[in-house]
mmCIF file of N, CA and C in Angstrom:
data_model
loop_
_atom_site.group_PDB
_atom_site.id
_atom_site.type_symbol
_atom_site.label_atom_id
_atom_site.label_comp_id
_atom_site.label_asym_id
_atom_site.label_seq_id
_atom_site.Cartn_x
_atom_site.Cartn_y
_atom_site.Cartn_z
ATOM 1 N N MET W 29 -42.129 8.430 55.748
ATOM 2 C CA MET W 29 -43.065 9.337 55.140
ATOM 3 C C MET W 29 -42.721 9.539 53.675
ATOM 4 N N SER W 30 -43.744 9.771 52.911
ATOM 5 C CA SER W 30 -43.527 10.060 51.485
ATOM 6 C C SER W 30 -43.208 11.548 51.300
ATOM 7 N N LYS W 31 -43.546 12.064 50.176
ATOM 8 C CA LYS W 31 -43.227 13.457 49.841
ATOM 9 C C LYS W 31 -43.791 14.452 50.867
ATOM 10 N N VAL W 32 -42.943 15.321 51.357
ATOM 11 C CA VAL W 32 -43.359 16.372 52.310
ATOM 12 C C VAL W 32 -44.084 17.462 51.528
ATOM 13 N N ILE W 33 -45.256 17.862 52.014
ATOM 14 C CA ILE W 33 -46.035 18.916 51.381
ATOM 15 C C ILE W 33 -45.606 20.282 51.894
ATOM 16 N N TYR W 34 -45.339 20.361 53.180
ATOM 17 C CA TYR W 34 -44.983 21.660 53.801
ATOM 18 C C TYR W 34 -44.336 21.377 55.137
ATOM 19 N N THR W 35 -43.374 22.197 55.526
ATOM 20 C CA THR W 35 -42.724 22.103 56.834
ATOM 21 C C THR W 35 -42.741 23.492 57.481
ATOM 22 N N ALA W 36 -43.301 23.569 58.666
ATOM 23 C CA ALA W 36 -43.279 24.804 59.443
ATOM 24 C C ALA W 36 -42.044 24.768 60.329
ATOM 25 N N GLU W 37 -41.396 25.920 60.474
ATOM 26 C CA GLU W 37 -40.201 26.008 61.304
ATOM 27 C C GLU W 37 -40.357 27.155 62.298
ATOM 28 N N ALA W 38 -39.966 26.890 63.526
ATOM 29 C CA ALA W 38 -40.045 27.908 64.578
ATOM 30 C C ALA W 38 -38.866 27.758 65.525
ATOM 31 N N HIS W 39 -38.583 28.835 66.228
ATOM 32 C CA HIS W 39 -37.512 28.846 67.217
ATOM 33 C C HIS W 39 -38.108 29.394 68.514
ATOM 34 N N VAL W 40 -37.907 28.657 69.614
ATOM 35 C CA VAL W 40 -38.444 29.061 70.918
ATOM 36 C C VAL W 40 -37.316 29.103 71.929
ATOM 37 N N THR W 41 -37.299 30.152 72.746
ATOM 38 C CA THR W 41 -36.362 30.234 73.876
ATOM 39 C C THR W 41 -37.200 30.543 75.132
ATOM 40 N N GLY W 42 -36.754 30.076 76.243
ATOM 41 C CA GLY W 42 -37.368 30.421 77.521
ATOM 42 C C GLY W 42 -38.572 29.591 77.909
ATOM 43 N N GLY W 43 -39.051 28.697 77.058
ATOM 44 C CA GLY W 43 -40.148 27.804 77.416
ATOM 45 C C GLY W 43 -41.476 28.519 77.576
ATOM 46 N N ARG W 44 -42.417 27.816 78.228
ATOM 47 C CA ARG W 44 -43.789 28.299 78.327
ATOM 48 C C ARG W 44 -43.993 29.375 79.384
ATOM 49 N N ALA W 45 -43.104 29.481 80.344
ATOM 50 C CA ALA W 45 -43.311 30.418 81.440
ATOM 51 C C ALA W 45 -42.914 31.866 81.100
ATOM 52 N N GLU W 46 -41.763 32.035 80.496
ATOM 53 C CA GLU W 46 -41.294 33.363 80.113
ATOM 54 C C GLU W 46 -40.500 33.279 78.829
ATOM 55 N N GLY W 47 -41.106 32.669 77.829
ATOM 56 C CA GLY W 47 -40.412 32.412 76.589
ATOM 57 C C GLY W 47 -40.796 33.343 75.458
ATOM 58 N N HIS W 48 -40.214 33.064 74.337
ATOM 59 C CA HIS W 48 -40.497 33.819 73.119
ATOM 60 C C HIS W 48 -40.396 32.834 71.957
ATOM 61 N N GLY W 49 -41.347 32.917 71.033
ATOM 62 C CA GLY W 49 -41.347 32.041 69.887
ATOM 63 C C GLY W 49 -41.520 32.844 68.612
ATOM 64 N N LYS W 50 -40.876 32.356 67.551
ATOM 65 C CA LYS W 50 -40.951 33.051 66.260
ATOM 66 C C LYS W 50 -40.814 32.037 65.156
ATOM 67 N N THR W 51 -41.655 32.164 64.135
ATOM 68 C CA THR W 51 -41.532 31.304 62.978
ATOM 69 C C THR W 51 -40.390 31.778 62.096
ATOM 70 N N SER W 52 -39.853 30.866 61.309
ATOM 71 C CA SER W 52 -38.694 31.206 60.476
ATOM 72 C C SER W 52 -39.007 32.290 59.446
ATOM 73 N N ASP W 53 -40.276 32.397 59.032
ATOM 74 C CA ASP W 53 -40.626 33.425 58.051
ATOM 75 C C ASP W 53 -41.015 34.745 58.712
ATOM 76 N N GLY W 54 -41.053 34.785 60.043
ATOM 77 C CA GLY W 54 -41.397 35.992 60.781
ATOM 78 C C GLY W 54 -42.876 36.326 60.823
ATOM 79 N N ALA W 55 -43.720 35.465 60.243
ATOM 80 C CA ALA W 55 -45.159 35.750 60.195
ATOM 81 C C ALA W 55 -45.829 35.623 61.573
ATOM 82 N N LEU W 56 -45.240 34.833 62.446
ATOM 83 C CA LEU W 56 -45.777 34.665 63.794
ATOM 84 C C LEU W 56 -44.660 34.875 64.795
ATOM 85 N N GLU W 57 -44.908 35.778 65.724
ATOM 86 C CA GLU W 57 -43.955 36.024 66.803
ATOM 87 C C GLU W 57 -44.747 36.272 68.074
ATOM 88 N N VAL W 58 -44.479 35.463 69.096
ATOM 89 C CA VAL W 58 -45.286 35.534 70.312
ATOM 90 C C VAL W 58 -44.417 35.470 71.574
ATOM 91 N N ASP W 59 -44.893 36.192 72.583
ATOM 92 C CA ASP W 59 -44.335 36.023 73.914
ATOM 93 C C ASP W 59 -45.120 34.906 74.587
ATOM 94 N N LEU W 60 -44.407 33.972 75.166
ATOM 95 C CA LEU W 60 -45.022 32.843 75.853
ATOM 96 C C LEU W 60 -45.035 33.119 77.350
ATOM 97 N N ARG W 61 -46.202 32.944 77.959
ATOM 98 C CA ARG W 61 -46.346 33.213 79.387
ATOM 99 C C ARG W 61 -47.239 32.158 80.014
ATOM 100 N N LEU W 62 -46.947 31.845 81.253
ATOM 101 C CA LEU W 62 -47.775 30.927 82.028
ATOM 102 C C LEU W 62 -49.073 31.648 82.382
ATOM 103 N N PRO W 63 -50.244 31.037 82.093
ATOM 104 C CA PRO W 63 -51.512 31.722 82.374
ATOM 105 C C PRO W 63 -51.711 31.895 83.880
ATOM 106 N N SER W 64 -52.488 32.908 84.239
ATOM 107 C CA SER W 64 -52.753 33.161 85.651
ATOM 108 C C SER W 64 -53.424 31.978 86.315
ATOM 109 N N GLU W 65 -54.223 31.219 85.555
ATOM 110 C CA GLU W 65 -54.883 30.031 86.131
ATOM 111 C C GLU W 65 -53.873 28.970 86.567
ATOM 112 N N MET W 66 -52.651 29.080 86.092
ATOM 113 C CA MET W 66 -51.605 28.111 86.472
ATOM 114 C C MET W 66 -50.559 28.784 87.360
ATOM 115 N N GLY W 67 -50.892 29.959 87.929
ATOM 116 C CA GLY W 67 -49.984 30.634 88.835
ATOM 117 C C GLY W 67 -49.051 31.625 88.180
ATOM 118 N N GLY W 68 -49.204 31.816 86.883
ATOM 119 C CA GLY W 68 -48.354 32.769 86.165
ATOM 120 C C GLY W 68 -48.947 34.159 86.156
ATOM 121 N N GLU W 69 -48.259 35.073 85.509
ATOM 122 C CA GLU W 69 -48.711 36.452 85.416
ATOM 123 C C GLU W 69 -49.554 36.710 84.173
ATOM 124 N N GLY W 70 -49.622 35.733 83.246
ATOM 125 C CA GLY W 70 -50.333 35.963 81.993
ATOM 126 C C GLY W 70 -49.561 36.954 81.137
ATOM 127 N N GLY W 71 -50.276 37.652 80.267
ATOM 128 C CA GLY W 71 -49.636 38.678 79.447
ATOM 129 C C GLY W 71 -49.000 38.162 78.186
ATOM 130 N N GLY W 72 -49.232 36.935 77.849
ATOM 131 C CA GLY W 72 -48.731 36.350 76.606
ATOM 132 C C GLY W 72 -49.598 35.189 76.234
ATOM 133 N N THR W 73 -49.165 34.421 75.281
ATOM 134 C CA THR W 73 -49.914 33.231 74.891
ATOM 135 C C THR W 73 -49.263 32.003 75.496
ATOM 136 N N ASN W 74 -49.876 30.846 75.292
ATOM 137 C CA ASN W 74 -49.325 29.607 75.818
ATOM 138 C C ASN W 74 -49.529 28.481 74.796
ATOM 139 N N PRO W 75 -48.861 27.376 74.954
ATOM 140 C CA PRO W 75 -48.949 26.297 73.980
ATOM 141 C C PRO W 75 -50.386 25.785 73.757
ATOM 142 N N GLU W 76 -51.197 25.760 74.819
ATOM 143 C CA GLU W 76 -52.563 25.277 74.663
ATOM 144 C C GLU W 76 -53.394 26.192 73.777
ATOM 145 N N GLN W 77 -53.215 27.500 73.910
ATOM 146 C CA GLN W 77 -53.906 28.442 73.041
ATOM 147 C C GLN W 77 -53.470 28.287 71.598
ATOM 148 N N LEU W 78 -52.185 28.147 71.390
ATOM 149 C CA LEU W 78 -51.673 27.965 70.036
ATOM 150 C C LEU W 78 -52.208 26.677 69.413
ATOM 151 N N PHE W 79 -52.271 25.621 70.207
ATOM 152 C CA PHE W 79 -52.800 24.350 69.738
ATOM 153 C C PHE W 79 -54.287 24.476 69.411
ATOM 154 N N ALA W 80 -55.031 25.204 70.249
ATOM 155 C CA ALA W 80 -56.484 25.399 70.020
ATOM 156 C C ALA W 80 -56.724 26.129 68.698
ATOM 157 N N VAL W 81 -55.956 27.163 68.425
ATOM 158 C CA VAL W 81 -56.116 27.903 67.176
ATOM 159 C C VAL W 81 -55.692 27.028 66.000
ATOM 160 N N GLY W 82 -54.557 26.356 66.127
ATOM 161 C CA GLY W 82 -54.058 25.510 65.049
ATOM 162 C C GLY W 82 -55.004 24.383 64.707
ATOM 163 N N TYR W 83 -55.513 23.693 65.725
ATOM 164 C CA TYR W 83 -56.411 22.563 65.490
ATOM 165 C C TYR W 83 -57.694 23.046 64.813
ATOM 166 N N ALA W 84 -58.277 24.129 65.322
ATOM 167 C CA ALA W 84 -59.525 24.647 64.727
ATOM 168 C C ALA W 84 -59.327 25.061 63.284
ATOM 169 N N ALA W 85 -58.235 25.748 63.005
ATOM 170 C CA ALA W 85 -57.961 26.184 61.628
ATOM 171 C C ALA W 85 -57.749 24.985 60.703
ATOM 172 N N CYS W 86 -57.005 24.014 61.170
ATOM 173 C CA CYS W 86 -56.755 22.817 60.379
ATOM 174 C C CYS W 86 -58.064 22.052 60.144
ATOM 175 N N PHE W 87 -58.890 21.945 61.186
ATOM 176 C CA PHE W 87 -60.144 21.206 61.058
ATOM 177 C C PHE W 87 -61.075 21.900 60.073
ATOM 178 N N GLU W 88 -61.083 23.208 60.082
ATOM 179 C CA GLU W 88 -61.909 23.937 59.118
ATOM 180 C C GLU W 88 -61.429 23.648 57.691
ATOM 181 N N GLY W 89 -60.129 23.559 57.513
ATOM 182 C CA GLY W 89 -59.598 23.192 56.199
ATOM 183 C C GLY W 89 -60.022 21.786 55.797
ATOM 184 N N ALA W 90 -60.066 20.873 56.748
ATOM 185 C CA ALA W 90 -60.500 19.500 56.481
ATOM 186 C C ALA W 90 -61.969 19.482 56.074
ATOM 187 N N ILE W 91 -62.785 20.302 56.722
ATOM 188 C CA ILE W 91 -64.187 20.385 56.340
ATOM 189 C C ILE W 91 -64.314 20.875 54.900
ATOM 190 N N GLY W 92 -63.505 21.853 54.531
ATOM 191 C CA GLY W 92 -63.484 22.362 53.162
ATOM 192 C C GLY W 92 -63.117 21.277 52.169
ATOM 193 N N ALA W 93 -62.131 20.463 52.515
ATOM 194 C CA ALA W 93 -61.698 19.364 51.645
ATOM 195 C C ALA W 93 -62.829 18.347 51.471
ATOM 196 N N VAL W 94 -63.478 17.990 52.545
ATOM 197 C CA VAL W 94 -64.594 17.034 52.480
ATOM 198 C C VAL W 94 -65.746 17.625 51.671
ATOM 199 N N ALA W 95 -66.032 18.895 51.877
ATOM 200 C CA ALA W 95 -67.119 19.547 51.133
ATOM 201 C C ALA W 95 -66.835 19.557 49.638
ATOM 202 N N ARG W 96 -65.591 19.832 49.265
ATOM 203 C CA ARG W 96 -65.242 19.832 47.834
ATOM 204 C C ARG W 96 -65.388 18.432 47.246
ATOM 205 N N ARG W 97 -64.959 17.421 47.992
ATOM 206 C CA ARG W 97 -65.058 16.037 47.507
ATOM 207 C C ARG W 97 -66.498 15.601 47.310
ATOM 208 N N THR W 98 -67.381 16.079 48.178
ATOM 209 C CA THR W 98 -68.786 15.674 48.122
ATOM 210 C C THR W 98 -69.662 16.710 47.420
ATOM 211 N N LYS W 99 -69.043 17.766 46.943
ATOM 212 C CA LYS W 99 -69.758 18.859 46.271
ATOM 213 C C LYS W 99 -70.872 19.441 47.153
ATOM 214 N N ALA W 100 -70.548 19.567 48.435
ATOM 215 C CA ALA W 100 -71.500 20.123 49.413
ATOM 216 C C ALA W 100 -71.183 21.594 49.652
ATOM 217 N N GLU W 101 -72.195 22.358 49.981
ATOM 218 C CA GLU W 101 -72.039 23.769 50.337
ATOM 219 C C GLU W 101 -72.140 23.866 51.861
ATOM 220 N N VAL W 102 -71.045 24.322 52.511
ATOM 221 C CA VAL W 102 -71.043 24.365 53.967
ATOM 222 C C VAL W 102 -71.259 25.758 54.546
ATOM 223 N N GLY W 103 -71.167 26.801 53.715
ATOM 224 C CA GLY W 103 -71.355 28.169 54.207
ATOM 225 C C GLY W 103 -70.164 28.633 55.006
ATOM 226 N N ASP W 104 -70.392 29.630 55.836
ATOM 227 C CA ASP W 104 -69.326 30.193 56.674
ATOM 228 C C ASP W 104 -69.150 29.332 57.917
ATOM 229 N N VAL W 105 -68.211 28.438 57.873
ATOM 230 C CA VAL W 105 -67.937 27.514 58.976
ATOM 231 C C VAL W 105 -67.306 28.292 60.126
ATOM 232 N N ALA W 106 -67.713 27.963 61.352
ATOM 233 C CA ALA W 106 -67.101 28.534 62.544
ATOM 234 C C ALA W 106 -66.780 27.371 63.495
ATOM 235 N N ILE W 107 -65.637 27.458 64.151
ATOM 236 C CA ILE W 107 -65.244 26.415 65.102
ATOM 237 C C ILE W 107 -64.789 27.073 66.396
ATOM 238 N N ASP W 108 -65.414 26.679 67.489
ATOM 239 C CA ASP W 108 -64.981 27.065 68.820
ATOM 240 C C ASP W 108 -64.170 25.879 69.375
ATOM 241 N N SER W 109 -62.943 26.137 69.756
ATOM 242 C CA SER W 109 -62.091 25.055 70.230
ATOM 243 C C SER W 109 -61.656 25.310 71.662
ATOM 244 N N LYS W 110 -61.535 24.228 72.386
ATOM 245 C CA LYS W 110 -61.007 24.255 73.747
ATOM 246 C C LYS W 110 -59.933 23.188 73.844
ATOM 247 N N VAL W 111 -58.774 23.578 74.338
ATOM 248 C CA VAL W 111 -57.706 22.621 74.624
ATOM 249 C C VAL W 111 -57.427 22.725 76.125
ATOM 250 N N SER W 112 -57.604 21.625 76.795
ATOM 251 C CA SER W 112 -57.409 21.599 78.259
ATOM 252 C C SER W 112 -56.151 20.817 78.607
ATOM 253 N N LEU W 113 -55.437 21.337 79.590
ATOM 254 C CA LEU W 113 -54.271 20.662 80.139
ATOM 255 C C LEU W 113 -54.736 19.934 81.391
ATOM 256 N N ASN W 114 -54.543 18.628 81.424
ATOM 257 C CA ASN W 114 -55.053 17.801 82.507
ATOM 258 C C ASN W 114 -53.926 17.036 83.173
ATOM 259 N N PRO W 115 -54.066 16.703 84.470
ATOM 260 C CA PRO W 115 -53.059 15.854 85.082
ATOM 261 C C PRO W 115 -53.155 14.436 84.515
ATOM 262 N N GLY W 116 -52.004 13.840 84.273
ATOM 263 C CA GLY W 116 -51.945 12.477 83.759
ATOM 264 C C GLY W 116 -51.386 11.540 84.815
ATOM 265 N N PRO W 117 -51.190 10.305 84.441
ATOM 266 C CA PRO W 117 -50.648 9.326 85.392
ATOM 267 C C PRO W 117 -49.182 9.643 85.733
ATOM 268 N N GLU W 118 -48.796 9.299 86.916
ATOM 269 C CA GLU W 118 -47.404 9.413 87.357
ATOM 270 C C GLU W 118 -46.802 10.791 87.144
ATOM 271 N N ARG W 119 -47.572 11.822 87.554
ATOM 272 C CA ARG W 119 -47.122 13.218 87.523
ATOM 273 C C ARG W 119 -46.801 13.703 86.110
ATOM 274 N N THR W 120 -47.611 13.272 85.140
ATOM 275 C CA THR W 120 -47.483 13.746 83.772
ATOM 276 C C THR W 120 -48.658 14.666 83.456
ATOM 277 N N PHE W 121 -48.682 15.151 82.239
ATOM 278 C CA PHE W 121 -49.782 15.988 81.787
ATOM 279 C C PHE W 121 -50.308 15.443 80.463
ATOM 280 N N VAL W 122 -51.611 15.584 80.258
ATOM 281 C CA VAL W 122 -52.244 15.176 79.001
ATOM 282 C C VAL W 122 -53.197 16.280 78.553
ATOM 283 N N LEU W 123 -53.418 16.331 77.253
ATOM 284 C CA LEU W 123 -54.353 17.296 76.690
ATOM 285 C C LEU W 123 -55.692 16.632 76.402
ATOM 286 N N SER W 124 -56.731 17.451 76.375
ATOM 287 C CA SER W 124 -58.007 17.044 75.823
ATOM 288 C C SER W 124 -58.517 18.208 74.965
ATOM 289 N N VAL W 125 -59.334 17.869 73.953
ATOM 290 C CA VAL W 125 -59.772 18.848 72.988
ATOM 291 C C VAL W 125 -61.291 18.758 72.803
ATOM 292 N N GLU W 126 -61.921 19.909 72.674
ATOM 293 C CA GLU W 126 -63.319 20.003 72.283
ATOM 294 C C GLU W 126 -63.397 20.919 71.067
ATOM 295 N N LEU W 127 -64.012 20.439 70.013
ATOM 296 C CA LEU W 127 -64.261 21.246 68.816
ATOM 297 C C LEU W 127 -65.762 21.326 68.596
ATOM 298 N N ASP W 128 -66.296 22.537 68.694
ATOM 299 C CA ASP W 128 -67.730 22.790 68.483
ATOM 300 C C ASP W 128 -67.853 23.440 67.102
ATOM 301 N N VAL W 129 -68.304 22.661 66.134
ATOM 302 C CA VAL W 129 -68.325 23.100 64.736
ATOM 303 C C VAL W 129 -69.723 23.594 64.361
ATOM 304 N N THR W 130 -69.788 24.766 63.775
ATOM 305 C CA THR W 130 -71.049 25.319 63.274
ATOM 306 C C THR W 130 -70.992 25.356 61.755
ATOM 307 N N LEU W 131 -71.937 24.644 61.148
ATOM 308 C CA LEU W 131 -72.056 24.571 59.690
ATOM 309 C C LEU W 131 -73.422 25.162 59.336
ATOM 310 N N PRO W 132 -73.487 26.452 59.042
ATOM 311 C CA PRO W 132 -74.771 27.104 58.858
ATOM 312 C C PRO W 132 -75.592 26.596 57.667
ATOM 313 N N SER W 133 -74.930 26.045 56.667
ATOM 314 C CA SER W 133 -75.644 25.599 55.475
ATOM 315 C C SER W 133 -75.906 24.089 55.462
ATOM 316 N N VAL W 134 -75.570 23.404 56.552
ATOM 317 C CA VAL W 134 -75.729 21.951 56.601
ATOM 318 C C VAL W 134 -76.574 21.615 57.838
ATOM 319 N N GLU W 135 -77.550 20.766 57.649
ATOM 320 C CA GLU W 135 -78.473 20.468 58.757
ATOM 321 C C GLU W 135 -78.376 19.011 59.213
ATOM 322 N N GLY W 136 -78.753 18.800 60.475
ATOM 323 C CA GLY W 136 -78.958 17.481 61.056
ATOM 324 C C GLY W 136 -77.837 16.496 60.854
ATOM 325 N N ASP W 137 -78.224 15.283 60.407
ATOM 326 C CA ASP W 137 -77.265 14.194 60.250
ATOM 327 C C ASP W 137 -76.185 14.504 59.237
ATOM 328 N N ALA W 138 -76.510 15.337 58.251
ATOM 329 C CA ALA W 138 -75.508 15.704 57.247
ATOM 330 C C ALA W 138 -74.375 16.484 57.878
ATOM 331 N N ALA W 139 -74.667 17.332 58.842
ATOM 332 C CA ALA W 139 -73.623 18.102 59.540
ATOM 333 C C ALA W 139 -72.757 17.174 60.376
ATOM 334 N N VAL W 140 -73.392 16.243 61.068
ATOM 335 C CA VAL W 140 -72.648 15.283 61.886
ATOM 336 C C VAL W 140 -71.728 14.453 61.002
ATOM 337 N N GLU W 141 -72.235 13.995 59.864
ATOM 338 C CA GLU W 141 -71.417 13.184 58.944
ATOM 339 C C GLU W 141 -70.267 14.001 58.358
ATOM 340 N N MET W 142 -70.509 15.270 58.055
ATOM 341 C CA MET W 142 -69.458 16.130 57.506
ATOM 342 C C MET W 142 -68.329 16.276 58.526
ATOM 343 N N VAL W 143 -68.660 16.488 59.790
ATOM 344 C CA VAL W 143 -67.641 16.621 60.827
ATOM 345 C C VAL W 143 -66.936 15.288 61.063
ATOM 346 N N ARG W 144 -67.668 14.204 61.035
ATOM 347 C CA ARG W 144 -67.072 12.864 61.199
ATOM 348 C C ARG W 144 -66.028 12.617 60.079
ATOM 349 N N GLU W 145 -66.365 12.952 58.857
ATOM 350 C CA GLU W 145 -65.449 12.757 57.737
ATOM 351 C C GLU W 145 -64.251 13.708 57.833
ATOM 352 N N ALA W 146 -64.480 14.940 58.268
ATOM 353 C CA ALA W 146 -63.386 15.890 58.438
ATOM 354 C C ALA W 146 -62.395 15.381 59.493
ATOM 355 N N HIS W 147 -62.909 14.725 60.510
ATOM 356 C CA HIS W 147 -62.067 14.183 61.570
ATOM 357 C C HIS W 147 -61.128 13.093 61.027
ATOM 358 N N LYS W 148 -61.538 12.417 59.965
ATOM 359 C CA LYS W 148 -60.701 11.413 59.325
ATOM 360 C C LYS W 148 -59.600 12.055 58.458
ATOM 361 N N VAL W 149 -59.866 13.257 57.967
ATOM 362 C CA VAL W 149 -58.971 13.944 57.047
ATOM 363 C C VAL W 149 -57.963 14.851 57.745
ATOM 364 N N CYS W 150 -58.376 15.528 58.803
ATOM 365 C CA CYS W 150 -57.564 16.555 59.470
ATOM 366 C C CYS W 150 -56.246 15.982 60.014
ATOM 367 N N PRO W 151 -55.108 16.594 59.668
ATOM 368 C CA PRO W 151 -53.824 16.125 60.202
ATOM 369 C C PRO W 151 -53.731 16.185 61.722
ATOM 370 N N TYR W 152 -54.352 17.204 62.349
ATOM 371 C CA TYR W 152 -54.325 17.256 63.802
ATOM 372 C C TYR W 152 -55.114 16.091 64.394
ATOM 373 N N SER W 153 -56.257 15.796 63.798
ATOM 374 C CA SER W 153 -57.055 14.658 64.258
ATOM 375 C C SER W 153 -56.270 13.358 64.108
ATOM 376 N N ASN W 154 -55.591 13.214 62.975
ATOM 377 C CA ASN W 154 -54.810 12.000 62.758
ATOM 378 C C ASN W 154 -53.635 11.906 63.714
ATOM 379 N N ALA W 155 -53.031 13.034 64.068
ATOM 380 C CA ALA W 155 -51.913 13.030 64.994
ATOM 381 C C ALA W 155 -52.347 12.711 66.422
ATOM 382 N N THR W 156 -53.558 13.113 66.760
ATOM 383 C CA THR W 156 -54.009 12.947 68.164
ATOM 384 C C THR W 156 -54.868 11.699 68.373
ATOM 385 N N ARG W 157 -55.335 11.085 67.285
ATOM 386 C CA ARG W 157 -56.242 9.945 67.395
ATOM 387 C C ARG W 157 -55.665 8.856 68.287
ATOM 388 N N ASP W 158 -56.472 8.415 69.240
ATOM 389 C CA ASP W 158 -56.117 7.381 70.214
ATOM 390 C C ASP W 158 -55.016 7.814 71.168
ATOM 391 N N ASN W 159 -54.634 9.109 71.137
ATOM 392 C CA ASN W 159 -53.629 9.630 72.068
ATOM 393 C C ASN W 159 -54.249 10.543 73.111
ATOM 394 N N ILE W 160 -55.257 11.318 72.703
ATOM 395 C CA ILE W 160 -55.925 12.237 73.627
ATOM 396 C C ILE W 160 -57.429 12.170 73.368
ATOM 397 N N GLU W 161 -58.180 12.641 74.332
ATOM 398 C CA GLU W 161 -59.639 12.705 74.174
ATOM 399 C C GLU W 161 -60.006 13.897 73.292
ATOM 400 N N VAL W 162 -60.749 13.631 72.229
ATOM 401 C CA VAL W 162 -61.246 14.698 71.340
ATOM 402 C C VAL W 162 -62.753 14.564 71.269
ATOM 403 N N THR W 163 -63.452 15.628 71.663
ATOM 404 C CA THR W 163 -64.909 15.639 71.631
ATOM 405 C C THR W 163 -65.357 16.586 70.518
ATOM 406 N N LEU W 164 -66.232 16.095 69.658
ATOM 407 C CA LEU W 164 -66.700 16.879 68.520
ATOM 408 C C LEU W 164 -68.216 17.092 68.586
ATOM 409 N N THR W 165 -68.650 18.285 68.191
ATOM 410 C CA THR W 165 -70.068 18.535 67.987
ATOM 411 C C THR W 165 -70.244 19.224 66.632
ATOM 412 N N ALA W 166 -71.406 19.001 66.024
ATOM 413 C CA ALA W 166 -71.750 19.615 64.747
ATOM 414 C C ALA W 166 -73.096 20.269 64.918
ATOM 415 N N ASN W 167 -73.145 21.599 64.844
ATOM 416 C CA ASN W 167 -74.384 22.359 65.067
ATOM 417 C C ASN W 167 -75.049 21.953 66.376
ATOM 418 N N GLY W 168 -74.233 21.706 67.387
ATOM 419 C CA GLY W 168 -74.726 21.382 68.718
ATOM 420 C C GLY W 168 -74.965 19.904 68.979
ATOM 421 N N ALA W 169 -74.916 19.049 67.941
ATOM 422 C CA ALA W 169 -75.150 17.631 68.103
ATOM 423 C C ALA W 169 -73.814 16.893 68.285
ATOM 424 N N ALA W 170 -73.820 15.896 69.139
ATOM 425 C CA ALA W 170 -72.618 15.100 69.349
ATOM 426 C C ALA W 170 -72.254 14.328 68.093
ATOM 427 N N VAL W 171 -70.962 14.205 67.848
ATOM 428 C CA VAL W 171 -70.471 13.450 66.672
ATOM 429 C C VAL W 171 -69.909 12.131 67.178
#
């Protein structure tokens, strides 16, 4: 890798079932709990929720970068994200992601193209490309 732009640091103890995580700057501190849907008691967050928030936030930043490059006005972008934990081969687990992007100031094919280009820019998209299923929509249209 070339020059590092930023490094996030965190410390986790106890894992996903009854853990605790905290970033080195103290800006994020969470109790980690197994969701009730997986037999846990809930009452905290889990890695899939954190990934869903992180991916959506990163993707919105990528849309902003693409909009600036193309001098487009995107308005108040909103992204609904879903990260699913799925059974994988040989008793493993895999993730899948759905990002439903709303671009209020962009219509039709232009919205689809904006999301397609953001998917090329977003670091989360680049990290997951060809590793997990990622489904994208732009203003309700498939990308």
